[in-house]
Coordinates of C-alpha atoms in Angstrom, one line a residue:
M1086 CA 170.1 115.3 146.6
I1087 CA 166.4 115.9 147.1
K1088 CA 165.7 117.3 150.5
R1089 CA 162.4 116.9 152.3
D1090 CA 161.0 118.6 155.4
D1091 CA 159.6 116.8 158.4
E1092 CA 156.3 116.3 156.7
G1093 CA 157.9 114.7 153.7
K1094 CA 157.4 117.7 151.3
I1095 CA 160.2 118.4 148.9
V1096 CA 162.0 121.6 149.8
S1097 CA 165.1 121.6 147.6
V1098 CA 167.1 119.8 144.9
E1099 CA 170.7 120.1 143.9
K1100 CA 170.6 118.9 140.2
L1101 CA 168.1 118.7 137.4
S1102 CA 168.9 115.0 136.9
E1103 CA 167.5 114.4 140.5
V1104 CA 164.2 115.9 139.5
T1105 CA 164.2 113.7 136.4
S1106 CA 164.8 110.6 138.4
E1107 CA 162.1 111.5 140.9
L1108 CA 159.7 112.0 138.0
K1109 CA 160.6 108.6 136.6
A1110 CA 159.6 107.0 139.9
I1111 CA 156.3 108.9 139.8
E1112 CA 155.8 107.8 136.2
K1113 CA 155.9 104.2 137.3
L1114 CA 153.1 104.8 139.8
L1115 CA 151.0 106.6 137.2
S1116 CA 151.6 103.8 134.6
S1117 CA 150.4 101.3 137.2
A1118 CA 147.2 103.2 137.7
I1119 CA 146.6 103.4 134.0
K1120 CA 147.0 99.6 133.7
K1121 CA 144.4 99.2 136.4
K1122 CA 142.1 101.3 134.2
G1123 CA 141.5 103.8 136.9
K1124 CA 140.1 101.2 139.3
L1125 CA 142.3 102.0 142.3
T1126 CA 142.1 101.1 145.9
E1127 CA 141.7 104.0 148.4
E1128 CA 145.4 103.6 149.3
E1129 CA 146.5 103.8 145.6
D1130 CA 144.3 106.8 145.1
K1131 CA 146.0 108.5 148.1
E1132 CA 149.4 107.6 146.6
L1133 CA 148.4 109.2 143.3
A1134 CA 147.4 112.4 145.2
K1135 CA 150.8 112.4 146.9
C1136 CA 152.5 112.0 143.6
A1137 CA 150.6 115.0 142.2
A1138 CA 151.7 117.0 145.2
D1139 CA 155.3 115.9 144.7
M1140 CA 155.2 116.8 141.0
K1141 CA 153.9 120.2 141.8
E1142 CA 156.8 120.7 144.3
L1143 CA 159.4 119.4 141.9
F1144 CA 158.3 121.6 139.1
A1145 CA 158.3 124.6 141.4
L1146 CA 161.9 123.9 142.2
V1147 CA 163.1 123.8 138.6
S1148 CA 164.5 127.3 138.4
P1149 CA 166.5 129.0 135.6
A1150 CA 169.6 128.6 137.8
L1151 CA 169.0 124.9 138.1
Q1152 CA 168.5 124.6 134.4
K1153 CA 171.7 126.6 133.6
G1154 CA 173.7 124.2 135.8
A1155 CA 172.5 121.2 133.8
N1156 CA 174.3 119.9 130.7
P1157 CA 172.3 119.6 127.4
M1158 CA 171.6 115.9 127.8
E1159 CA 170.2 116.5 131.3
L1160 CA 167.9 119.2 129.9
I1161 CA 166.7 116.9 127.1
G1162 CA 166.1 114.0 129.5
F1163 CA 164.1 116.4 131.8
L1164 CA 162.0 117.7 128.9
K1165 CA 161.2 114.2 127.7
Q1166 CA 160.2 113.1 131.2
V1167 CA 157.9 116.2 131.5
A1168 CA 156.2 115.2 128.2
K1169 CA 155.7 111.7 129.5
M1170 CA 154.3 113.0 132.7
K1171 CA 151.9 115.3 130.9
E1172 CA 150.6 112.4 128.7
L1173 CA 150.2 110.1 131.7
S1174 CA 148.4 112.7 133.8
E1175 CA 145.9 113.3 131.0
K1176 CA 145.2 109.6 130.8
I1177 CA 144.6 109.6 134.6
K1178 CA 142.2 112.5 134.3
E1179 CA 140.2 110.6 131.7
F1180 CA 139.8 107.7 134.2
K1181 CA 138.7 110.2 136.9
N1182 CA 136.1 111.7 134.7
D1183 CA 134.6 108.4 133.7

C-alpha cells in the first residue's frame, strides 16, 4: 500500500508492484498531455507538476531491499514502466521547450 502524509506526499510503499501501478496512472496523464501537443490548461499543467513530484518521491522509495522483495516479473514490469516514463517525459520536455 502506498502511504501519503497529510500534504499528499508519498512517504512509503510496501511492494514494487505498487510503485509500478502508480507509475502507470502517471503515464496516462503524461500520454494525455502529449496528445494535446503540450497545449495544456493551467490546471493540467499543475497536475503534470504534481505527477513529476510523485515520480521523484516514488523513485526515491525504490530501495535495494524493496527490489529484493520483488519477484523477477515484478522487476521486469517496473523496469519497462520506467523506460516508458522516461520516453514520455522526454516528449513532454520537447513541448515545454517549443
